[in-house]
Short mmCIF file of C-alpha atoms in Angstrom, two decimals:
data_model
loop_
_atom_site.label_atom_id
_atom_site.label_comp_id
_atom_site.label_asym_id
_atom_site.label_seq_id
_atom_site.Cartn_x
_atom_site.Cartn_y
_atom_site.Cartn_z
CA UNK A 275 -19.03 13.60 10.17
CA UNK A 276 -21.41 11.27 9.40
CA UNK A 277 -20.42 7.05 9.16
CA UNK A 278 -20.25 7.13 5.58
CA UNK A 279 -17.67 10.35 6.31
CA UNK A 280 -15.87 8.11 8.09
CA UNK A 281 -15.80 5.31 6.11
CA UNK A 282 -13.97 7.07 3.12
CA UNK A 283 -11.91 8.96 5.07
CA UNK A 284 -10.34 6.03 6.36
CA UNK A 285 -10.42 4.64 2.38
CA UNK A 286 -8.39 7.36 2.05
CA UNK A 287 -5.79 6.96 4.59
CA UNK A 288 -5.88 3.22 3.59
CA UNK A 289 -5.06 3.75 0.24
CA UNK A 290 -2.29 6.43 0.77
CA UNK A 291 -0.78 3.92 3.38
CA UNK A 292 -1.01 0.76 0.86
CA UNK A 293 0.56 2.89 -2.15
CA UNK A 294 3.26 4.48 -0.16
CA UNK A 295 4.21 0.88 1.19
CA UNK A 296 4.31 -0.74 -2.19
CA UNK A 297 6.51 2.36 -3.60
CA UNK A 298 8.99 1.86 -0.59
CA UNK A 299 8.70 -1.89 -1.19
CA UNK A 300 9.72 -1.72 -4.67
CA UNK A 301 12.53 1.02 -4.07
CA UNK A 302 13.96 -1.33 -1.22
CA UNK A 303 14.02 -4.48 -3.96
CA UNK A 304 15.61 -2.50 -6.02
CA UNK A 305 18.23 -1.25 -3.90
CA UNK A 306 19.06 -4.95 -2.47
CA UNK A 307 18.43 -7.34 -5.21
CA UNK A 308 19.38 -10.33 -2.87
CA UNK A 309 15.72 -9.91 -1.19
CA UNK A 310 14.18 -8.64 -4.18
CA UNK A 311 12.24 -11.57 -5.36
CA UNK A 312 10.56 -11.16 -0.93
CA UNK A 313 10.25 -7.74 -1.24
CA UNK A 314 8.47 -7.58 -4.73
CA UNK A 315 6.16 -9.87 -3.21
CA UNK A 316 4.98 -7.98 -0.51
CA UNK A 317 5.07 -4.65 -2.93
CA UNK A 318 2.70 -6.69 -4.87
CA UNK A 319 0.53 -7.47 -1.43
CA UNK A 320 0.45 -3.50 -0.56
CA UNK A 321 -0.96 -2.55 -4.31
CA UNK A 322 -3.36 -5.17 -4.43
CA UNK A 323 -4.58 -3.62 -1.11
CA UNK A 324 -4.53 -0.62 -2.78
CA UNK A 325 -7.14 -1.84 -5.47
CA UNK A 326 -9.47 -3.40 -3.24
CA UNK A 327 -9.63 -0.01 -1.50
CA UNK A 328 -10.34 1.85 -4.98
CA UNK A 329 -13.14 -0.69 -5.66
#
């Protein structure tokens, strides 16, 4: 593999990791709305990780 392998292979981990946390961050608000307005915050921290990753 050569480093530029490795970069986007980690991009790729990164991204499944950051989506996969804001879905489960979003399902948990949803399920208890008394931490909903926290937890939609920190959903909204894992998909903007996401995007930086795409770009």
């Amino acid at each position: 593999m050569t480093t530029n392998e490795h970069a986007r292979a980690l991009d790729r981990r990164l991204l499944g990791l950051f989506e996969t946390k804001a879905l489960e961050f979003t399902k948990y608000s949803e399920d208890h709305p008394q931490t909903a307005v926290i937890t939609m915050m920190i959903a909204g921290l894992y998909k903007d990780l996401a995007d930086v990753v795409k770009n």
